[in-house]
Amino acid sequence: MDQAEHLRNVIKVSEQKLNARMFTITSGKGGVGKSSAAVNMAVWFRQMGYKVIILDADFGLANVEIMFGTVPRYTLSDFIYKGRDLKEIITEGPMGIGFISGGSGIVGLNNIDNAKIKILIDSLAQLNDLCDILIIDTGAGISDQVMKFVLNAPDIILVVTPDPSSISDSYAQLKTLYSDPSFMRNDTRIRLLANKVNSADEGLQLYQKLDSIVHRFLGGGMYYLGYIPTDPVMEKTIRAQKVVSISNPNARSSRGYKAAADALLNNNGMERMERRGVTELFRNIFGV
């Protein structure tokens, strides 16, 4: 990216400053590449000139910090229970990407009094000023902790692989979502990212298969975000605890993540929706 293009991106970002754009990345089962999607798309958002923060809401695991090779000093748990300032729990990763490690995070929220919750929500609202894009990397499956974030997300990215168990578990997660009376189906966009596929056709077929099931049995639908091809370079960088879009931006998988990031910000030709803000998200998660 040349200097002139970078400047144009910075100006574009400043002119568009509203509520931070939020993308919640989830999956029906673990091990399908959910955290890789979060980290790699964050890289391409940064390349476009956006300030990005990843909230690692996969509590008890440390996928994002392992991939970034950075150990956080404080976590979301320290913010909630020990009074740490929001800025203290944001760790800087590669390329200036911020991330918040979950720690034990949301466990025990029912024991926090309303006054404390209000202070927490007011503090979390600062994320609108600290980033342009907030990526929430949830856990996998249908646990209460996972579904708190998925239910209240305006933009959901569902990572699915061709493995039959990934497809069935993804449907189970979507079924849980649609059966919840608080799910705002008309104000929520669900996009499928096909991961570890051999071709563009296989990615599209995977989307069409799951989307047809959702239409038939849940009366809903999804959008197709794109596909990430099976890539030996990607597997090698994961084992080396590196991020493929940084170490090898021309790899097949890197190009797939870039295309997905571009599609998200260009809205994939879809109608614009009013943004739900960070404050509303956390109000709902905290049950206010």
mmCIF file of C-alpha atoms in Angstrom:
data_model
loop_
_atom_site.group_PDB
_atom_site.id
_atom_site.type_symbol
_atom_site.label_atom_id
_atom_site.label_comp_id
_atom_site.label_asym_id
_atom_site.label_seq_id
_atom_site.Cartn_x
_atom_site.Cartn_y
_atom_site.Cartn_z
ATOM 1 C CA MET A 1 0.000 0.000 0.000
ATOM 2 C CA ASP A 2 1.522 3.363 -1.038
ATOM 3 C CA GLN A 3 1.472 6.471 1.165
ATOM 4 C CA ALA A 4 -1.278 8.200 -0.823
ATOM 5 C CA GLU A 5 -3.591 5.183 -0.584
ATOM 6 C CA HIS A 6 -2.932 4.890 3.152
ATOM 7 C CA LEU A 7 -3.839 8.581 3.604
ATOM 8 C CA ARG A 8 -7.074 8.122 1.649
ATOM 9 C CA ASN A 9 -7.994 5.194 3.900
ATOM 10 C CA VAL A 10 -7.291 7.221 7.052
ATOM 11 C CA ILE A 11 -9.489 10.077 5.789
ATOM 12 C CA LYS A 12 -12.247 7.620 4.863
ATOM 13 C CA VAL A 13 -12.176 6.098 8.337
ATOM 14 C CA SER A 14 -12.340 9.491 10.077
ATOM 15 C CA GLU A 15 -15.288 10.586 7.947
ATOM 16 C CA GLN A 16 -17.218 7.379 8.690
ATOM 17 C CA LYS A 17 -16.702 7.442 12.473
ATOM 18 C CA LEU A 18 -19.932 6.262 14.110
ATOM 19 C CA ASN A 19 -20.426 3.398 16.493
ATOM 20 C CA ALA A 20 -17.593 0.938 16.092
ATOM 21 C CA ARG A 21 -18.495 -1.730 13.554
ATOM 22 C CA MET A 22 -18.848 -5.080 15.327
ATOM 23 C CA PHE A 23 -18.349 -8.557 13.918
ATOM 24 C CA THR A 24 -18.962 -11.589 16.125
ATOM 25 C CA ILE A 25 -17.161 -14.700 14.898
ATOM 26 C CA THR A 26 -18.471 -18.039 16.097
ATOM 27 C CA SER A 27 -18.725 -21.725 15.188
ATOM 28 C CA GLY A 28 -20.723 -24.789 16.045
ATOM 29 C CA LYS A 29 -17.642 -26.793 17.022
ATOM 30 C CA GLY A 30 -14.060 -26.066 17.971
ATOM 31 C CA GLY A 31 -11.052 -26.474 15.724
ATOM 32 C CA VAL A 32 -12.610 -25.080 12.539
ATOM 33 C CA GLY A 33 -10.461 -21.926 12.302
ATOM 34 C CA LYS A 34 -12.630 -19.379 14.089
ATOM 35 C CA SER A 35 -9.795 -17.557 15.855
ATOM 36 C CA SER A 36 -7.654 -17.672 12.705
ATOM 37 C CA ALA A 37 -10.456 -15.882 10.882
ATOM 38 C CA ALA A 38 -10.657 -13.228 13.605
ATOM 39 C CA VAL A 39 -6.928 -12.551 13.648
ATOM 40 C CA ASN A 40 -6.340 -12.632 9.902
ATOM 41 C CA MET A 41 -9.280 -10.396 9.020
ATOM 42 C CA ALA A 42 -8.091 -7.983 11.704
ATOM 43 C CA VAL A 43 -4.781 -7.784 9.833
ATOM 44 C CA TRP A 44 -6.493 -6.808 6.595
ATOM 45 C CA PHE A 45 -8.719 -4.260 8.344
ATOM 46 C CA ARG A 46 -5.528 -2.656 9.703
ATOM 47 C CA GLN A 47 -4.046 -2.640 6.201
ATOM 48 C CA MET A 48 -7.098 -0.621 5.139
ATOM 49 C CA GLY A 49 -6.372 1.979 7.821
ATOM 50 C CA TYR A 50 -8.888 0.947 10.475
ATOM 51 C CA LYS A 51 -8.193 0.729 14.206
ATOM 52 C CA VAL A 52 -9.098 -2.790 15.333
ATOM 53 C CA ILE A 53 -9.629 -4.460 18.694
ATOM 54 C CA ILE A 54 -10.314 -8.181 19.144
ATOM 55 C CA LEU A 55 -12.236 -9.300 22.215
ATOM 56 C CA ASP A 56 -11.263 -12.907 22.879
ATOM 57 C CA ALA A 57 -14.517 -14.127 24.407
ATOM 58 C CA ASP A 58 -13.484 -17.772 24.246
ATOM 59 C CA PHE A 59 -13.020 -17.796 28.011
ATOM 60 C CA GLY A 60 -10.500 -20.172 29.520
ATOM 61 C CA LEU A 61 -8.573 -20.463 26.234
ATOM 62 C CA ALA A 62 -5.964 -18.086 24.856
ATOM 63 C CA ASN A 63 -6.149 -18.560 21.103
ATOM 64 C CA VAL A 64 -5.639 -14.939 20.077
ATOM 65 C CA GLU A 65 -2.704 -14.247 22.357
ATOM 66 C CA ILE A 66 -1.037 -17.504 21.279
ATOM 67 C CA MET A 67 -1.399 -16.569 17.610
ATOM 68 C CA PHE A 68 -0.051 -13.074 18.301
ATOM 69 C CA GLY A 69 2.729 -14.389 20.528
ATOM 70 C CA THR A 70 1.884 -11.745 23.138
ATOM 71 C CA VAL A 71 0.997 -12.384 26.779
ATOM 72 C CA PRO A 72 -1.490 -9.847 28.223
ATOM 73 C CA ARG A 73 -0.801 -8.303 31.590
ATOM 74 C CA TYR A 74 -4.485 -7.947 32.437
ATOM 75 C CA THR A 75 -7.688 -9.561 31.135
ATOM 76 C CA LEU A 76 -11.396 -8.820 30.928
ATOM 77 C CA SER A 77 -11.709 -10.608 34.254
ATOM 78 C CA ASP A 78 -9.394 -8.017 35.850
ATOM 79 C CA PHE A 79 -11.586 -5.267 34.384
ATOM 80 C CA ILE A 80 -14.820 -6.758 35.713
ATOM 81 C CA TYR A 81 -13.722 -7.965 39.124
ATOM 82 C CA LYS A 82 -10.564 -6.029 40.023
ATOM 83 C CA GLY A 83 -11.326 -2.546 38.787
ATOM 84 C CA ARG A 84 -8.658 -2.298 36.102
ATOM 85 C CA ASP A 85 -9.103 0.514 33.576
ATOM 86 C CA LEU A 86 -10.320 -0.467 30.096
ATOM 87 C CA LYS A 87 -7.127 0.775 28.467
ATOM 88 C CA GLU A 88 -5.060 -1.352 30.842
ATOM 89 C CA ILE A 89 -6.620 -4.574 29.585
ATOM 90 C CA ILE A 90 -6.096 -3.818 25.881
ATOM 91 C CA THR A 91 -2.857 -5.492 24.794
ATOM 92 C CA GLU A 92 -1.135 -4.347 21.627
ATOM 93 C CA GLY A 93 -0.453 -7.092 19.124
ATOM 94 C CA PRO A 94 1.240 -7.041 15.713
ATOM 95 C CA MET A 95 0.539 -4.027 13.469
ATOM 96 C CA GLY A 96 -1.015 -2.184 16.393
ATOM 97 C CA ILE A 97 -4.008 -4.522 16.575
ATOM 98 C CA GLY A 98 -5.427 -4.380 20.095
ATOM 99 C CA PHE A 99 -6.855 -7.396 21.830
ATOM 100 C CA ILE A 100 -8.620 -8.092 25.103
ATOM 101 C CA SER A 101 -8.076 -11.500 26.637
ATOM 102 C CA GLY A 102 -11.162 -12.928 28.305
ATOM 103 C CA GLY A 103 -9.714 -14.598 31.371
ATOM 104 C CA SER A 104 -12.652 -15.976 33.367
ATOM 105 C CA GLY A 105 -14.660 -13.058 31.929
ATOM 106 C CA ILE A 106 -18.376 -13.476 32.143
ATOM 107 C CA VAL A 107 -18.454 -16.120 34.897
ATOM 108 C CA GLY A 108 -20.419 -14.906 37.918
ATOM 109 C CA LEU A 109 -22.063 -11.861 36.353
ATOM 110 C CA ASN A 110 -25.278 -12.559 38.244
ATOM 111 C CA ASN A 111 -23.438 -11.703 41.455
ATOM 112 C CA ILE A 112 -22.497 -8.175 40.334
ATOM 113 C CA ASP A 113 -24.743 -5.384 41.596
ATOM 114 C CA ASN A 114 -26.435 -2.966 39.199
ATOM 115 C CA ALA A 115 -24.288 0.011 40.180
ATOM 116 C CA LYS A 116 -21.137 -1.922 39.292
ATOM 117 C CA ILE A 117 -22.679 -3.084 36.010
ATOM 118 C CA LYS A 118 -23.490 0.511 35.032
ATOM 119 C CA ILE A 119 -19.886 1.542 35.644
ATOM 120 C CA LEU A 120 -18.653 -1.392 33.547
ATOM 121 C CA ILE A 121 -20.981 -0.566 30.654
ATOM 122 C CA ASP A 122 -20.034 3.118 30.701
ATOM 123 C CA SER A 123 -16.373 2.099 30.576
ATOM 124 C CA LEU A 124 -16.906 -0.416 27.770
ATOM 125 C CA ALA A 125 -18.601 2.314 25.740
ATOM 126 C CA GLN A 126 -15.131 3.825 25.351
ATOM 127 C CA LEU A 127 -14.435 1.102 22.787
ATOM 128 C CA ASN A 128 -16.326 3.263 20.279
ATOM 129 C CA ASP A 129 -13.551 5.844 20.599
ATOM 130 C CA LEU A 130 -10.692 3.369 20.808
ATOM 131 C CA CYS A 131 -11.454 1.390 17.643
ATOM 132 C CA ASP A 132 -13.286 1.505 14.341
ATOM 133 C CA ILE A 133 -13.881 -2.242 14.255
ATOM 134 C CA LEU A 134 -14.497 -4.558 17.210
ATOM 135 C CA ILE A 135 -14.116 -8.266 16.477
ATOM 136 C CA ILE A 136 -15.602 -10.599 19.078
ATOM 137 C CA ASP A 137 -14.137 -14.101 18.944
ATOM 138 C CA THR A 138 -16.599 -16.290 20.847
ATOM 139 C CA GLY A 139 -16.251 -19.841 22.032
ATOM 140 C CA ALA A 140 -17.717 -22.677 19.993
ATOM 141 C CA GLY A 141 -21.039 -24.423 20.498
ATOM 142 C CA ILE A 142 -24.229 -23.496 22.328
ATOM 143 C CA SER A 143 -23.145 -22.806 25.909
ATOM 144 C CA ASP A 144 -24.784 -19.861 27.691
ATOM 145 C CA GLN A 145 -21.560 -17.842 27.516
ATOM 146 C CA VAL A 146 -21.268 -18.299 23.765
ATOM 147 C CA MET A 147 -24.926 -17.632 23.052
ATOM 148 C CA LYS A 148 -24.931 -14.397 25.108
ATOM 149 C CA PHE A 149 -22.608 -12.877 22.520
ATOM 150 C CA VAL A 150 -24.171 -14.509 19.468
ATOM 151 C CA LEU A 151 -27.734 -13.513 20.430
ATOM 152 C CA ASN A 152 -26.793 -9.861 20.798
ATOM 153 C CA ALA A 153 -24.541 -9.561 17.754
ATOM 154 C CA PRO A 154 -25.647 -7.382 14.828
ATOM 155 C CA ASP A 155 -23.200 -9.125 12.456
ATOM 156 C CA ILE A 156 -22.499 -12.837 12.955
ATOM 157 C CA ILE A 157 -19.792 -14.669 11.021
ATOM 158 C CA LEU A 158 -20.309 -18.424 11.234
ATOM 159 C CA VAL A 159 -17.162 -20.391 10.376
ATOM 160 C CA VAL A 160 -17.953 -23.832 8.920
ATOM 161 C CA THR A 161 -15.823 -26.557 7.339
ATOM 162 C CA PRO A 162 -16.986 -29.395 5.044
ATOM 163 C CA ASP A 163 -16.625 -31.856 7.940
ATOM 164 C CA PRO A 164 -20.091 -33.343 8.632
ATOM 165 C CA SER A 165 -19.756 -32.660 12.363
ATOM 166 C CA SER A 166 -19.017 -28.988 11.663
ATOM 167 C CA ILE A 167 -22.146 -28.733 9.523
ATOM 168 C CA SER A 168 -24.397 -30.483 12.047
ATOM 169 C CA ASP A 169 -23.007 -28.508 14.999
ATOM 170 C CA SER A 170 -23.407 -25.253 13.073
ATOM 171 C CA TYR A 171 -27.044 -26.094 12.436
ATOM 172 C CA ALA A 172 -27.504 -26.896 16.138
ATOM 173 C CA GLN A 173 -26.094 -23.480 17.019
ATOM 174 C CA LEU A 174 -28.366 -21.740 14.523
ATOM 175 C CA LYS A 175 -31.375 -23.708 15.805
ATOM 176 C CA THR A 176 -30.581 -22.553 19.353
ATOM 177 C CA LEU A 177 -30.283 -18.980 18.101
ATOM 178 C CA TYR A 178 -33.589 -18.994 16.220
ATOM 179 C CA SER A 179 -35.464 -20.647 19.083
ATOM 180 C CA ASP A 180 -34.508 -17.902 21.547
ATOM 181 C CA PRO A 181 -37.354 -15.354 21.881
ATOM 182 C CA SER A 182 -34.855 -12.509 22.287
ATOM 183 C CA PHE A 183 -33.204 -13.161 18.904
ATOM 184 C CA MET A 184 -33.701 -10.130 16.620
ATOM 185 C CA ARG A 185 -33.727 -11.989 13.325
ATOM 186 C CA ASN A 186 -34.739 -8.954 11.258
ATOM 187 C CA ASP A 187 -31.896 -6.855 12.671
ATOM 188 C CA THR A 188 -29.187 -9.508 12.557
ATOM 189 C CA ARG A 189 -27.047 -10.496 9.618
ATOM 190 C CA ILE A 190 -25.599 -14.025 9.608
ATOM 191 C CA ARG A 191 -22.798 -14.729 7.148
ATOM 192 C CA LEU A 192 -21.163 -18.068 6.472
ATOM 193 C CA LEU A 193 -17.403 -18.279 5.964
ATOM 194 C CA ALA A 194 -16.455 -21.623 4.436
ATOM 195 C CA ASN A 195 -13.063 -22.708 5.773
ATOM 196 C CA LYS A 196 -10.643 -25.463 4.737
ATOM 197 C CA VAL A 197 -12.295 -26.082 1.372
ATOM 198 C CA ASN A 198 -10.567 -27.310 -1.783
ATOM 199 C CA SER A 199 -12.145 -24.881 -4.235
ATOM 200 C CA ALA A 200 -14.498 -21.943 -4.673
ATOM 201 C CA ASP A 201 -17.196 -24.369 -5.817
ATOM 202 C CA GLU A 202 -16.870 -26.469 -2.674
ATOM 203 C CA GLY A 203 -17.159 -23.347 -0.522
ATOM 204 C CA LEU A 204 -20.304 -22.208 -2.309
ATOM 205 C CA GLN A 205 -21.853 -25.695 -2.139
ATOM 206 C CA LEU A 206 -21.177 -25.817 1.610
ATOM 207 C CA TYR A 207 -23.007 -22.508 2.050
ATOM 208 C CA GLN A 208 -25.935 -23.570 -0.149
ATOM 209 C CA LYS A 209 -26.316 -26.841 1.734
ATOM 210 C CA LEU A 210 -26.533 -25.267 5.180
ATOM 211 C CA ASP A 211 -28.521 -22.266 3.994
ATOM 212 C CA SER A 212 -31.189 -24.514 2.435
ATOM 213 C CA ILE A 213 -31.542 -26.386 5.754
ATOM 214 C CA VAL A 214 -31.909 -23.093 7.640
ATOM 215 C CA HIS A 215 -34.558 -21.913 5.175
ATOM 216 C CA ARG A 216 -36.486 -25.174 5.370
ATOM 217 C CA PHE A 217 -36.471 -25.840 9.095
ATOM 218 C CA LEU A 218 -35.850 -22.451 10.738
ATOM 219 C CA GLY A 219 -37.507 -20.066 8.312
ATOM 220 C CA GLY A 220 -34.372 -17.959 8.079
ATOM 221 C CA GLY A 221 -31.357 -17.544 5.903
ATOM 222 C CA MET A 222 -27.711 -16.566 5.690
ATOM 223 C CA TYR A 223 -25.414 -14.614 3.427
ATOM 224 C CA TYR A 224 -22.289 -16.061 1.862
ATOM 225 C CA LEU A 225 -19.128 -14.261 2.962
ATOM 226 C CA GLY A 226 -16.627 -16.344 1.019
ATOM 227 C CA TYR A 227 -14.183 -19.188 1.432
ATOM 228 C CA ILE A 228 -10.714 -19.886 2.810
ATOM 229 C CA PRO A 229 -8.939 -22.598 0.828
ATOM 230 C CA THR A 230 -7.002 -25.440 2.385
ATOM 231 C CA ASP A 231 -3.460 -24.113 2.412
ATOM 232 C CA PRO A 232 -0.236 -25.874 3.539
ATOM 233 C CA VAL A 233 1.309 -22.439 4.144
ATOM 234 C CA MET A 234 -1.494 -21.631 6.587
ATOM 235 C CA GLU A 235 -0.966 -24.891 8.489
ATOM 236 C CA LYS A 236 2.766 -24.232 8.700
ATOM 237 C CA THR A 237 2.309 -20.710 10.105
ATOM 238 C CA ILE A 238 -0.203 -21.929 12.708
ATOM 239 C CA ARG A 239 2.323 -24.476 13.976
ATOM 240 C CA ALA A 240 4.910 -21.695 14.147
ATOM 241 C CA GLN A 241 2.428 -19.507 16.099
ATOM 242 C CA LYS A 242 2.434 -16.880 13.367
ATOM 243 C CA VAL A 243 -0.304 -15.098 11.429
ATOM 244 C CA VAL A 244 -0.338 -16.073 7.766
ATOM 245 C CA SER A 245 -1.663 -12.716 6.529
ATOM 246 C CA ILE A 246 1.412 -11.059 8.077
ATOM 247 C CA SER A 247 4.092 -13.631 7.372
ATOM 248 C CA ASN A 248 2.859 -14.550 3.888
ATOM 249 C CA PRO A 249 0.224 -12.086 2.605
ATOM 250 C CA ASN A 250 0.233 -13.676 -0.855
ATOM 251 C CA ALA A 251 -0.650 -17.162 0.377
ATOM 252 C CA ARG A 252 -3.949 -18.614 -0.862
ATOM 253 C CA SER A 253 -5.476 -18.458 2.607
ATOM 254 C CA SER A 254 -4.302 -14.860 3.112
ATOM 255 C CA ARG A 255 -6.010 -13.809 -0.101
ATOM 256 C CA GLY A 256 -9.184 -15.529 1.097
ATOM 257 C CA TYR A 257 -9.160 -13.581 4.361
ATOM 258 C CA LYS A 258 -8.523 -10.339 2.473
ATOM 259 C CA ALA A 259 -11.503 -10.992 0.195
ATOM 260 C CA ALA A 260 -13.705 -11.694 3.229
ATOM 261 C CA ALA A 261 -12.561 -8.486 4.958
ATOM 262 C CA ASP A 262 -13.220 -6.482 1.799
ATOM 263 C CA ALA A 263 -16.691 -8.010 1.461
ATOM 264 C CA LEU A 264 -17.577 -7.129 5.066
ATOM 265 C CA LEU A 265 -16.665 -3.481 4.698
ATOM 266 C CA ASN A 266 -18.217 -3.166 1.242
ATOM 267 C CA ASN A 267 -21.381 -4.724 2.721
ATOM 268 C CA ASN A 268 -21.422 -7.367 -0.011
ATOM 269 C CA GLY A 269 -23.870 -5.255 -2.013
ATOM 270 C CA MET A 270 -26.486 -5.569 0.734
ATOM 271 C CA GLU A 271 -28.649 -2.845 2.198
ATOM 272 C CA ARG A 272 -27.179 -0.825 5.036
ATOM 273 C CA MET A 273 -28.457 -1.537 8.532
ATOM 274 C CA GLU A 274 -28.469 0.830 11.473
ATOM 275 C CA ARG A 275 -25.481 -0.036 13.616
ATOM 276 C CA ARG A 276 -26.081 -1.446 17.053
ATOM 277 C CA GLY A 277 -23.464 0.023 19.348
ATOM 278 C CA VAL A 278 -21.058 -1.408 21.871
ATOM 279 C CA THR A 279 -23.136 -0.024 24.738
ATOM 280 C CA GLU A 280 -26.283 -1.840 23.597
ATOM 281 C CA LEU A 281 -24.347 -5.069 23.115
ATOM 282 C CA PHE A 282 -22.982 -5.114 26.638
ATOM 283 C CA ARG A 283 -26.235 -3.928 28.199
ATOM 284 C CA ASN A 284 -27.880 -7.017 26.779
ATOM 285 C CA ILE A 285 -25.016 -9.324 27.749
ATOM 286 C CA PHE A 286 -25.057 -8.009 31.317
ATOM 287 C CA GLY A 287 -28.843 -8.372 31.371
ATOM 288 C CA VAL A 288 -29.602 -4.675 31.991
#
